[in-house]
mmCIF file of C-alpha atoms and ligand atoms in Angstrom:
data_model
loop_
_atom_site.group_PDB
_atom_site.id
_atom_site.type_symbol
_atom_site.label_atom_id
_atom_site.label_comp_id
_atom_site.label_asym_id
_atom_site.label_seq_id
_atom_site.Cartn_x
_atom_site.Cartn_y
_atom_site.Cartn_z
ATOM 1 C CA MET S 1105 -21.661 -7.370 17.450
ATOM 2 C CA PRO S 1106 -19.997 -4.163 16.563
ATOM 3 C CA ASN S 1107 -16.404 -4.006 15.389
ATOM 4 C CA PRO S 1108 -13.462 -3.671 17.416
ATOM 5 C CA PRO S 1109 -11.823 -0.088 17.402
ATOM 6 C CA LEU S 1110 -9.227 0.276 14.042
ATOM 7 C CA THR S 1111 -5.863 0.288 14.528
ATOM 8 C CA VAL S 1112 -3.619 1.676 12.548
ATOM 9 C CA TYR S 1113 0.400 2.200 12.696
ATOM 10 C CA TYR S 1114 2.030 5.526 12.576
ATOM 11 C CA SER S 1115 4.685 7.548 14.407
ATOM 12 C CA PRO S 1116 5.887 11.090 14.208
ATOM 13 C CA THR S 1117 9.116 9.676 12.849
ATOM 14 C CA TYR S 1118 6.930 8.261 9.999
ATOM 15 C CA ALA S 1119 6.458 11.935 8.217
ATOM 16 C CA VAL S 1120 9.343 14.146 6.927
ATOM 17 C CA ASP S 1121 8.440 17.739 6.330
ATOM 18 C CA GLY S 1122 9.265 19.398 2.701
ATOM 19 C CA LYS S 1123 9.893 15.953 1.526
ATOM 20 C CA MET S 1124 7.595 14.035 -1.474
ATOM 21 C CA GLU S 1125 3.688 13.568 -0.692
ATOM 22 C CA THR S 1126 5.231 9.944 0.331
ATOM 23 C CA VAL S 1127 6.469 10.970 3.551
ATOM 24 C CA SER S 1128 5.006 14.423 4.296
ATOM 25 C CA LYS S 1129 1.664 13.743 3.959
ATOM 26 C CA SER S 1130 1.216 10.600 7.137
ATOM 27 C CA LYS S 1131 1.030 13.370 9.803
ATOM 28 C CA LEU S 1132 -1.870 15.301 8.494
ATOM 29 C CA VAL S 1133 -3.756 12.046 8.326
ATOM 30 C CA ALA S 1134 -2.465 11.168 11.167
ATOM 31 C CA ALA S 1135 -4.027 14.375 12.727
ATOM 32 C CA LEU S 1136 -7.265 13.821 11.410
ATOM 33 C CA ILE S 1137 -7.759 10.708 12.790
ATOM 34 C CA GLU S 1138 -6.657 11.596 16.452
ATOM 35 C CA ALA S 1139 -9.048 14.753 15.852
ATOM 36 C CA GLY S 1140 -11.565 11.920 15.664
ATOM 37 C CA ASP S 1141 -12.664 12.626 12.017
ATOM 38 C CA ALA S 1142 -12.366 8.479 10.972
ATOM 39 C CA GLY S 1143 -14.275 7.106 13.898
ATOM 40 C CA GLU S 1144 -12.591 5.479 16.381
ATOM 41 C CA VAL S 1145 -9.075 4.552 15.593
ATOM 42 C CA TRP S 1146 -6.373 4.349 17.625
ATOM 43 C CA LEU S 1147 -3.110 4.722 16.736
ATOM 44 C CA GLU S 1148 -0.129 3.137 17.482
ATOM 45 C CA ALA S 1149 3.465 3.058 16.789
ATOM 46 C CA PRO S 1150 5.202 0.134 15.046
ATOM 47 C CA LYS S 1151 8.295 -1.541 15.573
ATOM 48 C CA LEU S 1152 11.090 -0.506 12.867
ATOM 49 C CA ALA S 1153 11.679 -2.717 10.261
ATOM 50 C CA THR S 1154 15.146 -4.630 11.249
ATOM 51 C CA ARG S 1155 17.545 -5.169 9.090
ATOM 52 C CA GLN S 1156 16.729 -9.243 8.812
ATOM 53 C CA GLU S 1157 13.407 -8.273 7.579
ATOM 54 C CA LEU S 1158 14.758 -6.353 4.874
ATOM 55 C CA GLU S 1159 16.685 -8.986 3.598
ATOM 56 C CA LEU S 1160 13.680 -11.725 3.565
ATOM 57 C CA ILE S 1161 12.464 -9.126 0.288
ATOM 58 C CA HIS S 1162 15.436 -7.661 -0.975
ATOM 59 C CA GLU S 1163 18.966 -8.308 -1.890
ATOM 60 C CA ALA S 1164 21.308 -8.385 0.966
ATOM 61 C CA GLU S 1165 23.836 -6.286 -0.635
ATOM 62 C CA TYR S 1166 21.212 -3.870 -1.694
ATOM 63 C CA VAL S 1167 20.212 -3.431 1.921
ATOM 64 C CA ARG S 1168 23.803 -2.777 3.166
ATOM 65 C CA HIS S 1169 24.120 -0.420 -0.063
ATOM 66 C CA THR S 1170 20.740 1.657 1.586
ATOM 67 C CA LEU S 1171 21.487 1.465 5.145
ATOM 68 C CA GLU S 1172 25.342 2.247 5.090
ATOM 69 C CA ASP S 1173 26.251 3.657 1.446
ATOM 70 C CA LYS S 1174 22.666 5.504 1.857
ATOM 71 C CA GLY S 1175 23.024 4.245 -2.039
ATOM 72 C CA ALA S 1176 19.048 3.954 -2.825
ATOM 73 C CA PHE S 1177 18.601 7.592 -1.805
ATOM 74 C CA LEU S 1178 21.248 9.083 -3.152
ATOM 75 C CA GLU S 1179 19.931 7.947 -6.414
ATOM 76 C CA VAL S 1180 16.754 10.441 -6.060
ATOM 77 C CA GLY S 1181 18.855 13.100 -4.586
ATOM 78 C CA ALA S 1182 17.501 12.764 -0.820
ATOM 79 C CA TRP S 1183 19.405 11.861 1.958
ATOM 80 C CA SER S 1184 18.691 12.068 5.414
ATOM 81 C CA GLN S 1185 18.867 10.669 8.641
ATOM 82 C CA PRO S 1186 14.719 11.138 9.050
ATOM 83 C CA LEU S 1187 14.475 9.636 6.210
ATOM 84 C CA LEU S 1188 16.084 6.853 6.404
ATOM 85 C CA ASP S 1189 14.331 6.618 10.142
ATOM 86 C CA SER S 1190 10.968 7.089 8.252
ATOM 87 C CA ILE S 1191 10.908 4.147 6.046
ATOM 88 C CA LEU S 1192 12.268 1.709 8.782
ATOM 89 C CA ALA S 1193 9.613 3.108 10.848
ATOM 90 C CA SER S 1194 6.729 2.827 7.749
ATOM 91 C CA THR S 1195 7.849 -0.925 6.643
ATOM 92 C CA GLY S 1196 7.460 -1.648 10.521
ATOM 93 C CA GLY S 1197 4.463 -0.691 10.383
ATOM 94 C CA MET S 1198 3.043 -2.794 7.828
ATOM 95 C CA ARG S 1199 4.302 -6.139 9.553
ATOM 96 C CA ASP S 1200 2.807 -4.737 12.766
ATOM 97 C CA ALA S 1201 -0.715 -3.971 10.805
ATOM 98 C CA VAL S 1202 -0.604 -7.793 9.885
ATOM 99 C CA LYS S 1203 0.218 -8.849 13.212
ATOM 100 C CA GLU S 1204 -3.043 -6.787 14.146
ATOM 101 C CA ALA S 1205 -5.285 -8.063 11.544
ATOM 102 C CA LEU S 1206 -4.515 -11.382 12.201
ATOM 103 C CA LYS S 1207 -5.610 -10.740 15.590
ATOM 104 C CA ASN S 1208 -8.798 -8.296 15.169
ATOM 105 C CA GLY S 1209 -9.764 -8.838 11.380
ATOM 106 C CA ARG S 1210 -8.344 -5.547 9.989
ATOM 107 C CA SER S 1211 -5.606 -2.802 10.439
ATOM 108 C CA GLY S 1212 -3.426 -0.648 8.300
ATOM 109 C CA SER S 1213 -0.380 1.665 8.327
ATOM 110 C CA LEU S 1214 -0.119 5.109 6.849
ATOM 111 C CA SER S 1215 2.471 3.965 5.305
ATOM 112 C CA SER S 1216 3.428 5.248 1.516
ATOM 113 C CA GLY S 1217 6.348 4.849 -0.672
ATOM 114 C CA LEU S 1218 6.150 0.754 -1.028
ATOM 115 C CA HIS S 1219 5.361 -0.973 -4.518
ATOM 116 C CA HIS S 1220 8.111 -0.116 -7.315
ATOM 117 C CA ALA S 1221 10.899 -0.882 -4.648
ATOM 118 C CA ARG S 1222 12.125 -4.055 -6.412
ATOM 119 C CA ARG S 1223 14.664 -6.883 -5.055
ATOM 120 C CA ASN S 1224 18.092 -5.645 -5.705
ATOM 121 C CA SER S 1225 17.021 -1.693 -6.575
ATOM 122 C CA GLY S 1226 14.757 1.301 -5.425
ATOM 123 C CA ASN S 1227 12.478 2.858 -7.629
ATOM 124 C CA GLY S 1228 10.232 5.776 -8.077
ATOM 125 C CA PHE S 1229 11.000 7.187 -4.582
ATOM 126 C CA CYS S 1230 10.581 3.769 -2.906
ATOM 127 C CA GLN S 1231 13.169 2.218 -1.247
ATOM 128 C CA PHE S 1232 11.820 -0.740 0.706
ATOM 129 C CA ASN S 1233 8.848 -2.972 -0.084
ATOM 130 C CA GLY S 1234 7.095 -3.140 3.035
ATOM 131 C CA LEU S 1235 4.287 -4.794 0.870
ATOM 132 C CA ALA S 1236 5.902 -7.529 0.037
ATOM 133 C CA LEU S 1237 6.883 -7.854 3.742
ATOM 134 C CA ALA S 1238 3.582 -7.756 5.337
ATOM 135 C CA ALA S 1239 2.769 -10.825 2.508
ATOM 136 C CA LEU S 1240 5.767 -12.628 4.092
ATOM 137 C CA GLU S 1241 4.350 -11.815 7.802
ATOM 138 C CA ALA S 1242 1.177 -12.651 6.855
ATOM 139 C CA LEU S 1243 2.123 -16.253 5.761
ATOM 140 C CA LYS S 1244 3.609 -17.461 8.458
ATOM 141 C CA LYS S 1245 -0.135 -17.979 9.923
ATOM 142 C CA VAL S 1246 -2.228 -18.245 6.396
ATOM 143 C CA LYS S 1247 -2.206 -20.043 3.187
ATOM 144 C CA THR S 1248 -2.460 -17.193 0.877
ATOM 145 C CA VAL S 1249 -2.323 -13.534 0.535
ATOM 146 C CA GLY S 1250 -3.620 -11.408 -2.164
ATOM 147 C CA ILE S 1251 -2.190 -7.945 -2.599
ATOM 148 C CA LEU S 1252 -4.629 -5.248 -4.592
ATOM 149 C CA ASP S 1253 -2.984 -2.383 -5.821
ATOM 150 C CA LEU S 1254 -4.958 0.058 -6.836
ATOM 151 C CA ASP S 1255 -2.447 3.091 -7.274
ATOM 152 C CA ALA S 1256 -2.522 4.924 -10.460
ATOM 153 C CA HIS S 1257 0.820 3.264 -11.390
ATOM 154 C CA ALA S 1258 1.241 -0.483 -11.243
ATOM 155 C CA GLY S 1259 3.642 -2.303 -8.844
ATOM 156 C CA GLY S 1260 6.286 -3.689 -10.321
ATOM 157 C CA GLY S 1261 8.935 -4.311 -7.625
ATOM 158 C CA THR S 1262 6.039 -6.547 -6.108
ATOM 159 C CA PHE S 1263 5.808 -8.248 -9.231
ATOM 160 C CA ASP S 1264 9.799 -8.512 -9.031
ATOM 161 C CA ILE S 1265 9.620 -9.529 -5.715
ATOM 162 C CA LEU S 1266 6.879 -12.175 -5.204
ATOM 163 C CA GLY S 1267 5.631 -12.584 -8.921
ATOM 164 C CA ASN S 1268 7.033 -16.737 -8.737
ATOM 165 C CA HIS S 1269 5.389 -16.648 -5.054
ATOM 166 C CA PRO S 1270 2.978 -19.449 -5.298
ATOM 167 C CA GLN S 1271 0.918 -18.771 -2.234
ATOM 168 C CA VAL S 1272 1.023 -14.501 -3.404
ATOM 169 C CA TYR S 1273 -1.758 -13.677 -5.578
ATOM 170 C CA LEU S 1274 -1.243 -9.935 -7.304
ATOM 171 C CA ALA S 1275 -3.854 -8.098 -8.690
ATOM 172 C CA ASP S 1276 -3.068 -4.818 -10.054
ATOM 173 C CA VAL S 1277 -5.384 -1.887 -11.919
ATOM 174 C CA THR S 1278 -3.137 0.791 -13.118
ATOM 175 C CA VAL S 1279 -3.970 4.226 -15.352
ATOM 176 C CA ASN S 1280 -0.371 4.216 -16.323
ATOM 177 C CA SER S 1281 2.063 2.601 -17.888
ATOM 178 C CA PHE S 1282 4.805 3.461 -14.948
ATOM 179 C CA ASP S 1283 6.270 0.314 -13.751
ATOM 180 C CA SER S 1284 4.285 -2.078 -15.693
ATOM 181 C CA TRP S 1285 4.903 -5.990 -15.313
ATOM 182 C CA GLU S 1286 3.270 -9.022 -17.332
ATOM 183 C CA PRO S 1287 1.099 -11.526 -15.149
ATOM 184 C CA SER S 1288 3.167 -14.951 -15.589
ATOM 185 C CA ASP S 1289 0.959 -16.799 -14.052
ATOM 186 C CA ARG S 1290 -2.933 -16.673 -15.437
ATOM 187 C CA GLU S 1291 -4.099 -17.984 -12.038
ATOM 188 C CA ARG S 1292 -2.464 -15.773 -9.646
ATOM 189 C CA HIS S 1293 -2.050 -12.435 -11.286
ATOM 190 C CA PHE S 1294 -4.279 -9.805 -13.089
ATOM 191 C CA TYR S 1295 -3.256 -6.651 -14.542
ATOM 192 C CA VAL S 1296 -4.973 -4.443 -16.452
ATOM 193 C CA GLU S 1297 -4.246 -0.925 -17.203
ATOM 194 C CA VAL S 1298 -7.625 1.341 -17.618
ATOM 195 C CA GLU S 1299 -8.406 3.074 -20.944
ATOM 196 C CA GLN S 1300 -12.386 4.035 -19.942
ATOM 197 C CA PRO S 1301 -12.718 5.552 -16.498
ATOM 198 C CA LYS S 1302 -16.127 4.901 -16.705
ATOM 199 C CA ARG S 1303 -15.118 1.296 -16.319
ATOM 200 C CA TYR S 1304 -12.730 1.977 -13.521
ATOM 201 C CA LEU S 1305 -15.027 -0.164 -10.871
ATOM 202 C CA GLU S 1306 -15.539 -2.693 -12.895
ATOM 203 C CA HIS S 1307 -11.760 -3.488 -13.577
ATOM 204 C CA VAL S 1308 -11.668 -3.009 -9.388
ATOM 205 C CA GLU S 1309 -14.504 -5.994 -9.756
ATOM 206 C CA GLU S 1310 -12.497 -8.067 -11.712
ATOM 207 C CA ALA S 1311 -9.565 -7.678 -10.069
ATOM 208 C CA LEU S 1312 -11.150 -8.816 -6.645
ATOM 209 C CA LEU S 1313 -12.445 -11.902 -8.725
ATOM 210 C CA THR S 1314 -9.116 -12.840 -8.857
ATOM 211 C CA LEU S 1315 -8.355 -12.953 -5.353
ATOM 212 C CA GLU S 1316 -11.091 -15.096 -4.379
ATOM 213 C CA ARG S 1317 -9.412 -17.660 -3.039
ATOM 214 C CA VAL S 1318 -6.431 -15.466 -1.075
ATOM 215 C CA ASP S 1319 -6.718 -15.991 3.251
ATOM 216 C CA PHE S 1320 -5.251 -12.360 4.053
ATOM 217 C CA LEU S 1321 -5.791 -9.336 2.055
ATOM 218 C CA ILE S 1322 -3.266 -6.578 1.315
ATOM 219 C CA TYR S 1323 -4.252 -3.167 0.320
ATOM 220 C CA ASN S 1324 -2.409 -0.336 -1.065
ATOM 221 C CA ALA S 1325 -4.940 2.387 -1.372
ATOM 222 C CA GLY S 1326 -3.808 4.803 -4.132
ATOM 223 C CA MET S 1327 -5.476 8.454 -4.414
ATOM 224 C CA ASP S 1328 -3.203 9.236 -7.404
ATOM 225 C CA THR S 1329 -5.878 7.428 -9.635
ATOM 226 C CA TYR S 1330 -8.643 10.340 -8.826
ATOM 227 C CA GLU S 1331 -8.507 12.616 -11.323
ATOM 228 C CA LYS S 1332 -7.258 15.883 -9.237
ATOM 229 C CA ALA S 1333 -4.624 14.081 -7.167
ATOM 230 C CA GLY S 1334 -2.819 12.682 -10.040
ATOM 231 C CA GLY S 1335 -4.707 10.222 -11.670
ATOM 232 C CA MET S 1336 -6.750 10.130 -14.641
ATOM 233 C CA LYS S 1337 -9.476 12.046 -15.920
ATOM 234 C CA GLY S 1338 -13.069 10.848 -15.627
ATOM 235 C CA ILE S 1339 -12.303 9.065 -11.921
ATOM 236 C CA THR S 1340 -14.270 11.489 -9.564
ATOM 237 C CA LYS S 1341 -13.967 11.266 -6.465
ATOM 238 C CA GLU S 1342 -17.690 9.876 -6.002
ATOM 239 C CA MET S 1343 -15.885 6.498 -7.696
ATOM 240 C CA ILE S 1344 -13.008 6.367 -5.504
ATOM 241 C CA LEU S 1345 -15.469 6.806 -1.952
ATOM 242 C CA LYS S 1346 -16.990 3.405 -3.719
ATOM 243 C CA ARG S 1347 -14.462 1.702 -4.733
ATOM 244 C CA GLU S 1348 -13.440 1.786 -0.577
ATOM 245 C CA LYS S 1349 -16.445 0.880 0.419
ATOM 246 C CA ARG S 1350 -16.434 -1.706 -1.606
ATOM 247 C CA VAL S 1351 -12.206 -3.147 -0.888
ATOM 248 C CA VAL S 1352 -13.859 -3.375 2.710
ATOM 249 C CA GLU S 1353 -17.418 -4.635 1.929
ATOM 250 C CA TRP S 1354 -15.140 -7.452 -0.145
ATOM 251 C CA ALA S 1355 -13.169 -8.504 2.618
ATOM 252 C CA ARG S 1356 -15.567 -8.480 5.246
ATOM 253 C CA ALA S 1357 -18.145 -10.843 3.593
ATOM 254 C CA ARG S 1358 -15.276 -12.551 3.626
ATOM 255 C CA LYS S 1359 -14.200 -12.886 6.671
ATOM 256 C CA ILE S 1360 -10.877 -12.438 5.890
ATOM 257 C CA PRO S 1361 -8.036 -10.864 7.929
ATOM 258 C CA HIS S 1362 -7.252 -7.256 5.917
ATOM 259 C CA ILE S 1363 -4.861 -4.089 5.775
ATOM 260 C CA PHE S 1364 -4.394 -0.981 3.787
ATOM 261 C CA ALA S 1365 -1.425 1.259 3.441
ATOM 262 C CA LEU S 1366 -2.409 4.348 1.722
ATOM 263 C CA ALA S 1367 0.492 4.621 -1.757
ATOM 264 C CA GLY S 1368 -0.239 7.433 -4.124
ATOM 265 C CA GLY S 1369 -1.871 10.919 -3.745
ATOM 266 C CA TYR S 1370 -0.056 14.144 -5.283
ATOM 267 C CA LYS S 1371 -0.775 17.485 -5.036
ATOM 268 C CA TRP S 1372 0.092 18.092 -8.790
ATOM 269 C CA ASP S 1373 -3.429 18.659 -9.761
ATOM 270 C CA GLY S 1374 -3.881 21.250 -7.533
ATOM 271 C CA LEU S 1375 -4.531 19.918 -4.851
ATOM 272 C CA THR S 1376 -3.047 21.016 -1.150
ATOM 273 C CA LEU S 1377 -1.571 18.460 1.329
ATOM 274 C CA GLN S 1378 -4.442 18.472 3.021
ATOM 275 C CA GLN S 1379 -7.052 17.582 0.660
ATOM 276 C CA VAL S 1380 -4.758 14.581 -0.216
ATOM 277 C CA ALA S 1381 -4.774 14.097 3.685
ATOM 278 C CA GLU S 1382 -8.343 14.013 3.587
ATOM 279 C CA LEU S 1383 -9.046 11.694 0.566
ATOM 280 C CA HIS S 1384 -6.431 9.301 2.471
ATOM 281 C CA LEU S 1385 -8.494 9.668 5.306
ATOM 282 C CA GLU S 1386 -11.550 7.965 3.447
ATOM 283 C CA THR S 1387 -9.662 5.086 3.043
ATOM 284 C CA VAL S 1388 -8.992 4.943 7.188
ATOM 285 C CA LYS S 1389 -12.918 5.658 7.748
ATOM 286 C CA ALA S 1390 -14.002 2.548 5.520
ATOM 287 C CA PHE S 1391 -12.113 0.595 7.710
ATOM 288 C CA ALA S 1392 -13.290 1.853 10.491
ATOM 289 C CA ALA S 1393 -16.479 1.731 9.667
HETATM 290 ZN ZN1 LIG M 737 1.311 5.869 -7.553
#
């Protein structure tokens, strides 16, 4: 049987022009999807994340400080109502992607700026941790969840929030020590900082091996590992394309629901925002195929 069309969560609220790539690129990815460049994909607007949901993953005082005092935004010198709206929408998109994947097997959200946010602080331009919210949403229906984080940077925020959760498996392949964390449970935690780019895909395989027991996969699909998108010299576009196909093939072979978030991908090494968006589209294509 052919796969049903892929539903991906996005609304124009996600996109804030002129801000960090984290919140500006989703609009371009959405335009490519609407043009049919990723195959049969539906875009759907999510419900905003609620304060109650945010308090499941963050300290109530941090949520209050962020929503009412604009705290976590002022710390990075960037407050605007559209930015807050964007973050509430893209965090909600992760929850709705989980619900869709539990019904139809797969989904995703054009969200990024998630994995550095800790229980009681924002970090690295991430204010709320949508990956953590997605994991808790999935655990309403399944026994174990894996978060595969293939962003260039480590998901120290996700570890801070879920590292002690006995039903959550974390696998993190980084090319950079920013926001690094140390596994505290050998069975549930995998962490590697890549030293030899030619071994990158082997490390991805090692990460997948540690997720064999999970019933649901959340994939943080960073493009900032790619040598021209802010990543590591020697990690080529071909490797990244193989990676996207491999993650999807892995989840399908195990018949487990799987979702993606966009994660990092930057113009630092001379790419245009459009080229960054085209890279992220590869994840959408792999999920849609
Ligand atoms: Zn990153």
